[in-house]
Amino acid sequence: MIKTLKNIINNQFYAISLYTRSITGTLILFVIARYLTVYDFGLFSSYKNIAGFWFMFANLGFAEYILVSSKANPKETRLKIAMFLSNAFLIAILICMSGTFCVESKLLFSLVVIRTFFDNVFFALILPYFQATKQFNTIGMINILYSICIIIIACIAYIFRLSLINFLIINIIVGLINFIQCSIYAKIDYFLFINNIKNYVIKMTDKSILAYMGVTLAYFMYSQIPSLYVSTFIPKEQVALYFAAFTIASIVNLLISAQTQKMVPEIIRAKIEEVDTIIKSNLKFVLTFISCVLILIACTGKLLLLLLYGQEYYKNAYYVLLILMLGNIGIGQAAVFGTYITASGNQRMKIPMQLNATLLTILGLLLLHKYQIYGAAISYLVSGIYIAIRYTLKTKELLKQ
């Protein structure tokens, strides 16, 4: 029994580290929501989502492009990581500058942007190096250590009732230390790229990057428009409810991400007759997990919201949570089938399907805007179902060919 458990942990250590990091990130939101006012939590959630939306331009499918276009060659992977992370630095600066004109708290917004860069964007763009060198256990250990640090910070913030600004500053310091350590370990030479920026951009990119950019842009449009709509147009107390539900529902998205990240190198190296087996086994695992979580939430959702957020008000997010979880079933299925479309070099085929999903999302918001957060959740559900159907049919078509 112990030996079997050790084998499972060793084989799934990277996936476990991602779940740990996701759960930790979610727990932090639960912790600060327990002592922040509903309005402040809504304000923080709005800024976090707005920053995440604009950071889309820092990673328009670049992580996948780095790995696939470099053919998992570590040296070329490092050069491309330096290029795209330098681009992300510039975008972070531009987001902070734009926030000075249109947000309620300029300092809070800038701190949320910087934290988002270290907490999400950097991890996504450094990952291809560890994928190329097959060091999943190393990046897994980094994920776990980082998770431990930020949960300690959250506990300190709760005990001493730190202001949101002080909480963010401490998180940024930890993120900066992690950024420096990972960059040194992976031997990412940012200065070499900056000094030869023109030559590297020409050498390190090709036309195939446009497909990755188009697909990611279209994906963000249909998947993030509901959240962006809520962040921008809905009263902050309602925003708090939506993101209380969205935070819990998003936990399963990390499992989806972990599985698809592991699938990409598997499918790239697999023979065509092996691909169908890889897809089916991953699809079964993902959908079983999401379905079990959905059943658990359906039975205990209100109690869960109360326990996690510590205020009766958040129990009102129950039905929104159910709708978002149903949407995640479609997103999970689409992600598994979509991985083959990407790994087989047909990334561009996703663009028209995702644009159609975007139009459905916008139409849903226009028709259901009077229902506020419920309209946003239903729009997310409809787009998830649509993209799951389209990706499944397209993948089966490609496999037959």
PDB file of N, CA and C in Angstrom, residues 21 24-29 32 44 48 51 55 92 96 108-123 146 150-151 153-154 164-165 167-173 175-176:
ATOM      1  N   ARG A  21      -0.611  24.183  -5.695  1.00  0.00           N
ATOM      2  CA  ARG A  21      -0.483  25.615  -5.944  1.00  0.00           C
ATOM      3  C   ARG A  21      -1.829  26.264  -6.209  1.00  0.00           C
ATOM      4  N   THR A  24      -3.736  26.343  -2.941  1.00  0.00           N
ATOM      5  CA  THR A  24      -3.143  27.371  -2.084  1.00  0.00           C
ATOM      6  C   THR A  24      -3.601  28.757  -2.506  1.00  0.00           C
ATOM      7  N   GLY A  25      -3.567  29.018  -3.831  1.00  0.00           N
ATOM      8  CA  GLY A  25      -4.024  30.313  -4.329  1.00  0.00           C
ATOM      9  C   GLY A  25      -5.473  30.578  -3.984  1.00  0.00           C
ATOM     10  N   THR A  26      -6.273  29.531  -4.046  1.00  0.00           N
ATOM     11  CA  THR A  26      -7.686  29.663  -3.692  1.00  0.00           C
ATOM     12  C   THR A  26      -7.862  29.889  -2.196  1.00  0.00           C
ATOM     13  N   LEU A  27      -7.107  29.141  -1.389  1.00  0.00           N
ATOM     14  CA  LEU A  27      -7.194  29.300   0.065  1.00  0.00           C
ATOM     15  C   LEU A  27      -6.836  30.721   0.491  1.00  0.00           C
ATOM     16  N   ILE A  28      -5.862  31.307  -0.194  1.00  0.00           N
ATOM     17  CA  ILE A  28      -5.466  32.678   0.134  1.00  0.00           C
ATOM     18  C   ILE A  28      -6.641  33.626  -0.052  1.00  0.00           C
ATOM     19  N   LEU A  29      -7.380  33.438  -1.136  1.00  0.00           N
ATOM     20  CA  LEU A  29      -8.556  34.284  -1.367  1.00  0.00           C
ATOM     21  C   LEU A  29      -9.597  34.077  -0.274  1.00  0.00           C
ATOM     22  N   ILE A  32      -8.271  35.983   2.990  1.00  0.00           N
ATOM     23  CA  ILE A  32      -8.395  37.446   3.012  1.00  0.00           C
ATOM     24  C   ILE A  32      -9.850  37.890   2.926  1.00  0.00           C
ATOM     25  N   PHE A  44     -10.761  44.059  -5.081  1.00  0.00           N
ATOM     26  CA  PHE A  44      -9.558  43.270  -5.326  1.00  0.00           C
ATOM     27  C   PHE A  44      -9.796  42.256  -6.450  1.00  0.00           C
ATOM     28  N   LYS A  48      -7.850  42.052 -10.024  1.00  0.00           N
ATOM     29  CA  LYS A  48      -7.146  40.805 -10.341  1.00  0.00           C
ATOM     30  C   LYS A  48      -7.595  40.272 -11.696  1.00  0.00           C
ATOM     31  N   ALA A  51      -6.366  42.682 -14.571  1.00  0.00           N
ATOM     32  CA  ALA A  51      -4.931  42.466 -14.818  1.00  0.00           C
ATOM     33  C   ALA A  51      -4.718  41.160 -15.578  1.00  0.00           C
ATOM     34  N   PHE A  55      -2.972  40.733 -19.270  1.00  0.00           N
ATOM     35  CA  PHE A  55      -1.765  39.903 -19.362  1.00  0.00           C
ATOM     36  C   PHE A  55      -1.917  38.807 -20.407  1.00  0.00           C
ATOM     37  N   ALA A  92       3.573  44.477 -18.493  1.00  0.00           N
ATOM     38  CA  ALA A  92       3.250  44.775 -17.097  1.00  0.00           C
ATOM     39  C   ALA A  92       3.360  46.272 -16.825  1.00  0.00           C
ATOM     40  N   CYS A  96       0.204  48.849 -15.759  1.00  0.00           N
ATOM     41  CA  CYS A  96       0.265  49.723 -14.577  1.00  0.00           C
ATOM     42  C   CYS A  96       0.030  51.182 -14.966  1.00  0.00           C
ATOM     43  N   LEU A 108      -3.178  50.156  -5.418  1.00  0.00           N
ATOM     44  CA  LEU A 108      -3.684  48.792  -5.278  1.00  0.00           C
ATOM     45  C   LEU A 108      -3.679  48.084  -6.629  1.00  0.00           C
ATOM     46  N   PHE A 109      -4.117  48.766  -7.654  1.00  0.00           N
ATOM     47  CA  PHE A 109      -4.156  48.165  -8.992  1.00  0.00           C
ATOM     48  C   PHE A 109      -2.752  47.781  -9.458  1.00  0.00           C
ATOM     49  N   SER A 110      -1.768  48.666  -9.273  1.00  0.00           N
ATOM     50  CA  SER A 110      -0.396  48.386  -9.697  1.00  0.00           C
ATOM     51  C   SER A 110       0.190  47.193  -8.950  1.00  0.00           C
ATOM     52  N   LEU A 111      -0.092  47.112  -7.654  1.00  0.00           N
ATOM     53  CA  LEU A 111       0.411  45.984  -6.868  1.00  0.00           C
ATOM     54  C   LEU A 111      -0.226  44.667  -7.316  1.00  0.00           C
ATOM     55  N   VAL A 112      -1.517  44.717  -7.638  1.00  0.00           N
ATOM     56  CA  VAL A 112      -2.192  43.512  -8.132  1.00  0.00           C
ATOM     57  C   VAL A 112      -1.577  43.078  -9.463  1.00  0.00           C
ATOM     58  N   VAL A 113      -1.258  44.034 -10.325  1.00  0.00           N
ATOM     59  CA  VAL A 113      -0.632  43.732 -11.619  1.00  0.00           C
ATOM     60  C   VAL A 113       0.727  43.053 -11.425  1.00  0.00           C
ATOM     61  N   ILE A 114       1.562  43.629 -10.556  1.00  0.00           N
ATOM     62  CA  ILE A 114       2.905  43.076 -10.319  1.00  0.00           C
ATOM     63  C   ILE A 114       2.806  41.675  -9.718  1.00  0.00           C
ATOM     64  N   ARG A 115       1.904  41.506  -8.744  1.00  0.00           N
ATOM     65  CA  ARG A 115       1.727  40.177  -8.142  1.00  0.00           C
ATOM     66  C   ARG A 115       1.255  39.164  -9.183  1.00  0.00           C
ATOM     67  N   THR A 116       0.347  39.577 -10.059  1.00  0.00           N
ATOM     68  CA  THR A 116      -0.156  38.681 -11.101  1.00  0.00           C
ATOM     69  C   THR A 116       0.963  38.241 -12.033  1.00  0.00           C
ATOM     70  N   PHE A 117       1.875  39.169 -12.337  1.00  0.00           N
ATOM     71  CA  PHE A 117       3.010  38.821 -13.201  1.00  0.00           C
ATOM     72  C   PHE A 117       3.850  37.713 -12.571  1.00  0.00           C
ATOM     73  N   PHE A 118       4.239  37.894 -11.315  1.00  0.00           N
ATOM     74  CA  PHE A 118       5.095  36.909 -10.657  1.00  0.00           C
ATOM     75  C   PHE A 118       4.348  35.605 -10.363  1.00  0.00           C
ATOM     76  N   ASP A 119       3.058  35.708 -10.065  1.00  0.00           N
ATOM     77  CA  ASP A 119       2.291  34.552  -9.616  1.00  0.00           C
ATOM     78  C   ASP A 119       1.783  33.693 -10.769  1.00  0.00           C
ATOM     79  N   ASN A 120       1.532  34.295 -11.927  1.00  0.00           N
ATOM     80  CA  ASN A 120       0.937  33.554 -13.042  1.00  0.00           C
ATOM     81  C   ASN A 120       1.773  33.599 -14.321  1.00  0.00           C
ATOM     82  N   VAL A 121       2.030  34.813 -14.812  1.00  0.00           N
ATOM     83  CA  VAL A 121       2.669  34.968 -16.121  1.00  0.00           C
ATOM     84  C   VAL A 121       4.065  34.360 -16.138  1.00  0.00           C
ATOM     85  N   PHE A 122       4.863  34.653 -15.116  1.00  0.00           N
ATOM     86  CA  PHE A 122       6.229  34.137 -15.082  1.00  0.00           C
ATOM     87  C   PHE A 122       6.252  32.617 -15.050  1.00  0.00           C
ATOM     88  N   PHE A 123       5.414  32.021 -14.208  1.00  0.00           N
ATOM     89  CA  PHE A 123       5.377  30.565 -14.110  1.00  0.00           C
ATOM     90  C   PHE A 123       5.005  29.927 -15.455  1.00  0.00           C
ATOM     91  N   TYR A 146       6.866  27.423  -3.247  1.00  0.00           N
ATOM     92  CA  TYR A 146       6.215  28.726  -3.443  1.00  0.00           C
ATOM     93  C   TYR A 146       4.852  28.741  -2.754  1.00  0.00           C
ATOM     94  N   ILE A 150       3.496  31.381   0.279  1.00  0.00           N
ATOM     95  CA  ILE A 150       2.380  32.324   0.172  1.00  0.00           C
ATOM     96  C   ILE A 150       1.246  31.982   1.136  1.00  0.00           C
ATOM     97  N   ILE A 151       1.102  30.694   1.507  1.00  0.00           N
ATOM     98  CA  ILE A 151       0.069  30.369   2.494  1.00  0.00           C
ATOM     99  C   ILE A 151       0.496  30.863   3.876  1.00  0.00           C
ATOM    100  N   ILE A 153       2.241  33.568   4.346  1.00  0.00           N
ATOM    101  CA  ILE A 153       1.976  35.010   4.262  1.00  0.00           C
ATOM    102  C   ILE A 153       0.493  35.289   4.511  1.00  0.00           C
ATOM    103  N   ALA A 154      -0.375  34.466   3.922  1.00  0.00           N
ATOM    104  CA  ALA A 154      -1.816  34.651   4.102  1.00  0.00           C
ATOM    105  C   ALA A 154      -2.222  34.474   5.565  1.00  0.00           C
ATOM    106  N   LEU A 164      -4.622  45.097   2.681  1.00  0.00           N
ATOM    107  CA  LEU A 164      -4.470  44.424   1.400  1.00  0.00           C
ATOM    108  C   LEU A 164      -3.178  44.849   0.711  1.00  0.00           C
ATOM    109  N   ILE A 165      -2.814  46.108   0.859  1.00  0.00           N
ATOM    110  CA  ILE A 165      -1.592  46.618   0.233  1.00  0.00           C
ATOM    111  C   ILE A 165      -0.354  45.936   0.824  1.00  0.00           C
ATOM    112  N   PHE A 167      -0.240  43.060   2.340  1.00  0.00           N
ATOM    113  CA  PHE A 167      -0.311  41.657   1.929  1.00  0.00           C
ATOM    114  C   PHE A 167       0.263  41.475   0.525  1.00  0.00           C
ATOM    115  N   LEU A 168      -0.090  42.366  -0.391  1.00  0.00           N
ATOM    116  CA  LEU A 168       0.390  42.275  -1.771  1.00  0.00           C
ATOM    117  C   LEU A 168       1.895  42.529  -1.860  1.00  0.00           C
ATOM    118  N   ILE A 169       2.394  43.482  -1.100  1.00  0.00           N
ATOM    119  CA  ILE A 169       3.827  43.799  -1.127  1.00  0.00           C
ATOM    120  C   ILE A 169       4.664  42.587  -0.694  1.00  0.00           C
ATOM    121  N   ILE A 170       4.240  41.913   0.370  1.00  0.00           N
ATOM    122  CA  ILE A 170       4.987  40.738   0.844  1.00  0.00           C
ATOM    123  C   ILE A 170       4.944  39.625  -0.208  1.00  0.00           C
ATOM    124  N   ASN A 171       3.789  39.445  -0.839  1.00  0.00           N
ATOM    125  CA  ASN A 171       3.675  38.448  -1.910  1.00  0.00           C
ATOM    126  C   ASN A 171       4.610  38.766  -3.074  1.00  0.00           C
ATOM    127  N   ILE A 172       4.710  40.044  -3.410  1.00  0.00           N
ATOM    128  CA  ILE A 172       5.571  40.458  -4.515  1.00  0.00           C
ATOM    129  C   ILE A 172       7.043  40.171  -4.200  1.00  0.00           C
ATOM    130  N   ILE A 173       7.444  40.396  -2.953  1.00  0.00           N
ATOM    131  CA  ILE A 173       8.834  40.118  -2.553  1.00  0.00           C
ATOM    132  C   ILE A 173       9.155  38.632  -2.737  1.00  0.00           C
ATOM    133  N   GLY A 175       7.585  36.556  -4.739  1.00  0.00           N
ATOM    134  CA  GLY A 175       7.561  36.295  -6.172  1.00  0.00           C
ATOM    135  C   GLY A 175       8.844  36.732  -6.861  1.00  0.00           C
ATOM    136  N   LEU A 176       9.395  37.869  -6.438  1.00  0.00           N
ATOM    137  CA  LEU A 176      10.648  38.368  -7.021  1.00  0.00           C
ATOM    138  C   LEU A 176      11.804  37.415  -6.719  1.00  0.00           C
TER     139      LEU A 176
END
